[in-house]
Coordinates of C-alpha atoms and ligand atoms in Angstrom, one line a residue:
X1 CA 6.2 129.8 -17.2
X2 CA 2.5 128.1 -17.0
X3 CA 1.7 124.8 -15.6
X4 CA 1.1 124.0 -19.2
X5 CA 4.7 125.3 -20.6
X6 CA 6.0 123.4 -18.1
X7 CA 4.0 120.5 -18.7
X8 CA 5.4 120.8 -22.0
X9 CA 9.1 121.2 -20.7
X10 CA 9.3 118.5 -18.6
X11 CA 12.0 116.3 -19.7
X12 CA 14.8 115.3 -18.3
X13 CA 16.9 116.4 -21.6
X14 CA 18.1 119.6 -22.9
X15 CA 19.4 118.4 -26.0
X16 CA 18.8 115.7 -27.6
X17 CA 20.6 114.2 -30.7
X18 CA 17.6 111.9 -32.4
X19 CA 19.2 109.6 -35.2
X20 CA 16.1 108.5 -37.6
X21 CA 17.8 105.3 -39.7
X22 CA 16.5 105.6 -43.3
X23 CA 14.2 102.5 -43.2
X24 CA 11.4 105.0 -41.6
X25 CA 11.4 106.8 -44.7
X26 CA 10.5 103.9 -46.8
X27 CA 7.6 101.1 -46.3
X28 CA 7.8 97.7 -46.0
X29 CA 11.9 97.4 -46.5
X30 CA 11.3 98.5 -50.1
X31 CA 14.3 100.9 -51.6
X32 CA 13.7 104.6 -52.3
X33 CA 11.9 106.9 -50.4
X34 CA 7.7 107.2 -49.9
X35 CA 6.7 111.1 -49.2
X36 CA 3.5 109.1 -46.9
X37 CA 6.3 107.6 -44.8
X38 CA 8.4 111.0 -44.7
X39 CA 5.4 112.6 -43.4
X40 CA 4.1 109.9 -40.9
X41 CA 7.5 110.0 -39.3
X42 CA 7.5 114.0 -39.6
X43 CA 4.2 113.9 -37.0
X44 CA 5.8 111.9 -34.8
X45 CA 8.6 114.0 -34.8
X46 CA 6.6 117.2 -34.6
X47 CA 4.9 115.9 -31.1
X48 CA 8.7 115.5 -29.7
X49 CA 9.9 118.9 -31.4
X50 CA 7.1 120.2 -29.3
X51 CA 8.1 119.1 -25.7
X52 CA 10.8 121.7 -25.8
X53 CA 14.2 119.8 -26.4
X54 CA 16.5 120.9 -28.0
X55 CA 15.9 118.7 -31.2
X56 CA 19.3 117.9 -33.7
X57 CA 18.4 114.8 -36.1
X58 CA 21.0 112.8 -37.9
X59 CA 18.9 110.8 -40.9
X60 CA 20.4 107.8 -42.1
X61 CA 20.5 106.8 -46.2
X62 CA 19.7 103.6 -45.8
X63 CA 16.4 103.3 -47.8
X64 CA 18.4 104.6 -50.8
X65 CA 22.0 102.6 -50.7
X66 CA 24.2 101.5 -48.4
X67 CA 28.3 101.8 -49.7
X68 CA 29.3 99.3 -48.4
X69 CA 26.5 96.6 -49.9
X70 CA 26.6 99.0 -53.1
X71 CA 30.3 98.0 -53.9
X72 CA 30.2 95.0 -52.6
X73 CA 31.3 92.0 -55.4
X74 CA 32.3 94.5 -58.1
X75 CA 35.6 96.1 -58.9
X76 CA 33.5 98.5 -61.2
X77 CA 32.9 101.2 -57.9
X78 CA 35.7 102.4 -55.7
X79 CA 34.0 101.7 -52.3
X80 CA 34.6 105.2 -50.9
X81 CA 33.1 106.4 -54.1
X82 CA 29.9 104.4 -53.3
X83 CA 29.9 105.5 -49.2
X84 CA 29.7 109.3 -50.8
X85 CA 26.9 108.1 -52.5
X86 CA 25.2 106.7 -49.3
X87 CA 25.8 110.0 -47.6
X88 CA 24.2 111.9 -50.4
X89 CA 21.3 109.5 -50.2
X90 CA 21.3 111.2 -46.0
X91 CA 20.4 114.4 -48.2
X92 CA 17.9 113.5 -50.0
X93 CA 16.0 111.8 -46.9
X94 CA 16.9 115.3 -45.3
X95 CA 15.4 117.7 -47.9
X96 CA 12.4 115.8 -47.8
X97 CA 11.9 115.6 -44.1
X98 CA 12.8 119.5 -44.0
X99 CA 9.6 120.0 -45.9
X100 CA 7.2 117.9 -44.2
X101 CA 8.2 119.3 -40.7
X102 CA 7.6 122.8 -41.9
X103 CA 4.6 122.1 -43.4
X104 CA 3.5 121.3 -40.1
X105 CA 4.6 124.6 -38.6
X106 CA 8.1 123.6 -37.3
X107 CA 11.1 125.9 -37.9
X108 CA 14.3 124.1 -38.9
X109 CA 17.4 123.8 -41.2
X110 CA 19.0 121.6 -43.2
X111 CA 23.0 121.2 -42.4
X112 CA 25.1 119.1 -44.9
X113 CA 28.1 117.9 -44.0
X114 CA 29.0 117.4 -47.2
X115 CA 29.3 121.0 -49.7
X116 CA 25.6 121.6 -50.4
X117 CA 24.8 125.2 -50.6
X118 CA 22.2 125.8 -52.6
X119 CA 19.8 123.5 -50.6
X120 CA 22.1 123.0 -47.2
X121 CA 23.7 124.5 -44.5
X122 CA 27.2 123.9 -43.7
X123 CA 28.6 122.1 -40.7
X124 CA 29.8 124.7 -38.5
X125 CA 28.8 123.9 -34.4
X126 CA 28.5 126.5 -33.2
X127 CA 25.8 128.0 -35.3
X128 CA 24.0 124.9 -35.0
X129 CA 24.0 125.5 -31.6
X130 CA 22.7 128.7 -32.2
X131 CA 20.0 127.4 -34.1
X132 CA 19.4 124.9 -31.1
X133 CA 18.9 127.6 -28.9
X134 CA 16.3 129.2 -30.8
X135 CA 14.0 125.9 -30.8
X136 CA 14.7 125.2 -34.6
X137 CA 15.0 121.7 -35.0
X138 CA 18.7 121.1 -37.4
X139 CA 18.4 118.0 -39.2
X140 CA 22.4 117.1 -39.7
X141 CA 22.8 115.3 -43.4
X142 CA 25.5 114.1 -45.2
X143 CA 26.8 111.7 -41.9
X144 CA 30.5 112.7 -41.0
X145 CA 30.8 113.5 -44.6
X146 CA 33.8 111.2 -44.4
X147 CA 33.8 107.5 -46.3
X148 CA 33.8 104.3 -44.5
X149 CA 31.5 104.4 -41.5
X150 CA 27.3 105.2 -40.5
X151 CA 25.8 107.8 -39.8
X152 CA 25.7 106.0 -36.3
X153 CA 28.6 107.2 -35.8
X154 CA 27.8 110.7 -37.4
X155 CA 25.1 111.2 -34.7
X156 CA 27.6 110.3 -31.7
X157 CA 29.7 112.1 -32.8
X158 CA 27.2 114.8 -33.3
X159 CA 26.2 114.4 -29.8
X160 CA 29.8 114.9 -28.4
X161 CA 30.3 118.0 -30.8
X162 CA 27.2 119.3 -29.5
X163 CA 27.0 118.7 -26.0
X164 CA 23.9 116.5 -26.1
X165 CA 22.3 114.9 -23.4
X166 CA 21.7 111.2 -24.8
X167 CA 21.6 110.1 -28.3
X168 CA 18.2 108.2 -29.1
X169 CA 18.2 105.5 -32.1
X170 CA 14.8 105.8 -33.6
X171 CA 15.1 102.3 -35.7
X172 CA 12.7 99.2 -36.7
X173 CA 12.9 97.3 -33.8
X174 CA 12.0 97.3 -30.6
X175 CA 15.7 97.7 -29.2
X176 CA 18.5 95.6 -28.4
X177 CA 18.2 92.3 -28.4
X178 CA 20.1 89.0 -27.6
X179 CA 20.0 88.3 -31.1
X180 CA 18.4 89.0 -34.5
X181 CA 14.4 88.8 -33.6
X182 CA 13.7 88.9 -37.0
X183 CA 16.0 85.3 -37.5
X184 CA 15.6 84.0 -33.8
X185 CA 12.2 84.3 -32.3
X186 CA 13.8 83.8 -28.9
X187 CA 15.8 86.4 -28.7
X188 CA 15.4 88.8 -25.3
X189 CA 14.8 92.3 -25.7
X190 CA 17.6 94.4 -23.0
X191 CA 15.7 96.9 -21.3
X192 CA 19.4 98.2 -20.3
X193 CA 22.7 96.7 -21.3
X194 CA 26.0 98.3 -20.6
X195 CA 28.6 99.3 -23.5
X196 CA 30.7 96.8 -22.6
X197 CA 28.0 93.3 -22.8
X198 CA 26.5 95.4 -26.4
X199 CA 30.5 94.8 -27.8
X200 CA 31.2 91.7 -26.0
X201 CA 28.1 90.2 -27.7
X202 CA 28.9 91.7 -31.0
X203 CA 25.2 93.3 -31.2
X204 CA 24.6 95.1 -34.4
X205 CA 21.1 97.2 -34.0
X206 CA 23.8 100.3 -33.4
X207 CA 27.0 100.7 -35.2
X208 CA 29.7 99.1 -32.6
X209 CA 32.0 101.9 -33.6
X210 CA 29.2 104.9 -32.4
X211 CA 28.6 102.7 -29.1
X212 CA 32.7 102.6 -28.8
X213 CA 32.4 106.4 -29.3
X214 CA 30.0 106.8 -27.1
X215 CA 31.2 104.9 -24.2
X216 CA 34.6 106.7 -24.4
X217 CA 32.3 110.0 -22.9
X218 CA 29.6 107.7 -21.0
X219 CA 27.1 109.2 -23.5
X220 CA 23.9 107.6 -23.3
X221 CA 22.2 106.3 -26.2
X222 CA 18.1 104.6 -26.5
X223 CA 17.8 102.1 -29.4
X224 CA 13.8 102.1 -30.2
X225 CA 11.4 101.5 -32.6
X226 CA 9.8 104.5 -34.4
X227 CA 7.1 102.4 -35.8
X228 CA 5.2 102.4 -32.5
X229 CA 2.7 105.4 -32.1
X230 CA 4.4 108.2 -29.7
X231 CA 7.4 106.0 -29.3
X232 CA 9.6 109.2 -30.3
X233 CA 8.0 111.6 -28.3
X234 CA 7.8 109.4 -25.4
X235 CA 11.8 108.7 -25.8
X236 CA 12.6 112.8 -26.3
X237 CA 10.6 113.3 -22.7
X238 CA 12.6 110.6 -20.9
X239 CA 9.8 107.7 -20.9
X240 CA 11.5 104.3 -21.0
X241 CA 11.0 103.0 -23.7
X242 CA 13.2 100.8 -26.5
X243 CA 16.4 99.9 -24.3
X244 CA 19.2 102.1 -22.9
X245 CA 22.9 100.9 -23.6
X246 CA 24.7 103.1 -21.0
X247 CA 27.8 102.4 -18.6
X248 CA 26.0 100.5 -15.7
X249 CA 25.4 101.7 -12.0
X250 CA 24.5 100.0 -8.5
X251 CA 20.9 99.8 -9.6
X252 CA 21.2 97.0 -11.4
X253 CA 23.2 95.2 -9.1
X254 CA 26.3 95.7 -11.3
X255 CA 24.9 93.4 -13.9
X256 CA 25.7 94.0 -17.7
X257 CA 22.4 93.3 -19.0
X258 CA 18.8 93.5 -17.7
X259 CA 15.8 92.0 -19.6
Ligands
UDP301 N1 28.1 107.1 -44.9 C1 29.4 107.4 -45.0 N2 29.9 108.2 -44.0 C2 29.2 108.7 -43.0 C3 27.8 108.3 -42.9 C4 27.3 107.5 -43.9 O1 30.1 107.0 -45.9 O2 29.7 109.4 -42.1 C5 27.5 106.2 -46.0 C6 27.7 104.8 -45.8 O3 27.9 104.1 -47.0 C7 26.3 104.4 -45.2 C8 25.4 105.2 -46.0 O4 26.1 106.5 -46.1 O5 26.0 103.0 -45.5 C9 24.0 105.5 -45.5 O6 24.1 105.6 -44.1 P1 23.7 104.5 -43.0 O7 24.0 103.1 -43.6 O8 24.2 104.8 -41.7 O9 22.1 104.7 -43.0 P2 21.0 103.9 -42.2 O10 21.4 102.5 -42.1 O11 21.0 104.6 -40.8 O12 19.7 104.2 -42.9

């Protein structure tokens, strides 16, 4: 291997499952989905794709509609009818992403985890660890393809399924904070908090449930913001950035939290 290749290599990560919430597929918090924010967020996931981890993306929905805030205050929806709508929103996010990361040269494919053959893969593991293997980057839609929880909790349990290294949180903030920063303008950004503070302080940047998952395995995760230049690639290559939420060691002098 070259000094460059290696360069290139040097991460501390094999895998890697990257969940991209569906706010970066959108501007400005407006609904629906804006191809120049697809393909902004398709660069910066190119420059990770390109350090040589093995790349598996869950895509959130969120830009399109959430089930739970869909059927909320009507009796007109069945909520689980609305959460398959949210996951279907996962699919449109991913067929658009598909295409702007190939039309920068990357090779990947589409998996939905709900039925979607004519534009989706199914959700069968081990060939999307085949697929891994081979440097394509799988971008997992559809979440668990189950009602009644995030894709949060799709890309944890993703991770698990897949043997993945950390699960990153690509997301518009900075991390976790003490509180909301866009209601409190005092709240502390974590630059590492354990599982256990992140549920004892009812935190809700990640999906309690996926941290619960998570935790159960001492999986990793890094909450960051994707809005920041380089912030994904830097988080794929094991930079710190954003804030890890992990299950605590000596280093930090057994505290829970660490600003
Ligand atoms: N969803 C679901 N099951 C899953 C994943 C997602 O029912 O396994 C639905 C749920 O209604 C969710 C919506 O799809 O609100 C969109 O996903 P999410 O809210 O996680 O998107 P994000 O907030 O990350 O953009």
């Amino acid at each position: 291997m070259s000094a460059e290749e290696q360069q290139q290599r040097a991460s501390p990560y094999r895998r890697v499952v990257l969940k991209i919430s569906g706010e970066g597929f959108t501007r400005n918090n407006e609904r629906g989905i804006n191809m120049a924010s697809v393909v902004e967020l398709a660069q910066e996931t190119y420059r990770a794709a390109k350090s040589g981890v093995e790349l598996a993306i869950v895509l959130g929905g969120g830009n399109i509609l959430r089930g739970a805030q869909f059927s909320a205050g009507t009796t007109s929806i069945q909520p689980a009818t609305a959460h398959y709508m949210g996951m279907l929103a996962t699919i449109i996010n991913g067929l658009a992403f598909q295409d702007a990361l190939e039309a920068l040269g990357l090779e990947t494919r589409l998996v939905s985890a709900l039925f979607m053959q004519d534009v989706a893969e199914p959700n069968i593991h081990r060939r999307i660890e085949r697929h891994l293997s081979k440097g394509r980057v799988v971008i997992l839609t559809g979440g668990t393809g189950r009602p009644f929880v995030t894709t949060d909790t799709a890309a944890a349990q993703a991770a698990l399924e897949l043997k993945a290294d950390i699960v990153m949180k690509a997301t518009k903030v900075d991390g976790v904070f003490s509180d909301d920063p866009a209601k409190n303008p005092h709240a502390i950004l974590y630059s590492r908090i354990t599982y256990r503070e992140f549920l004892r302080q009812n935190l809700r940047v990640m999906d309690p449930e996926a941290v619960t998952k998570c935790s159960e395995h001492q999986l990793p995760i890094v909450v960051f913001n994707f809005r920041r230049p380089g912030n994904i690639e830097r988080a794929v290559r094991g930079e710190r950035v954003g804030t890890l939420i992990y299950a605590g060691d000596a280093t930090t002098g057994g505290e829970d939290v660490s600003p």
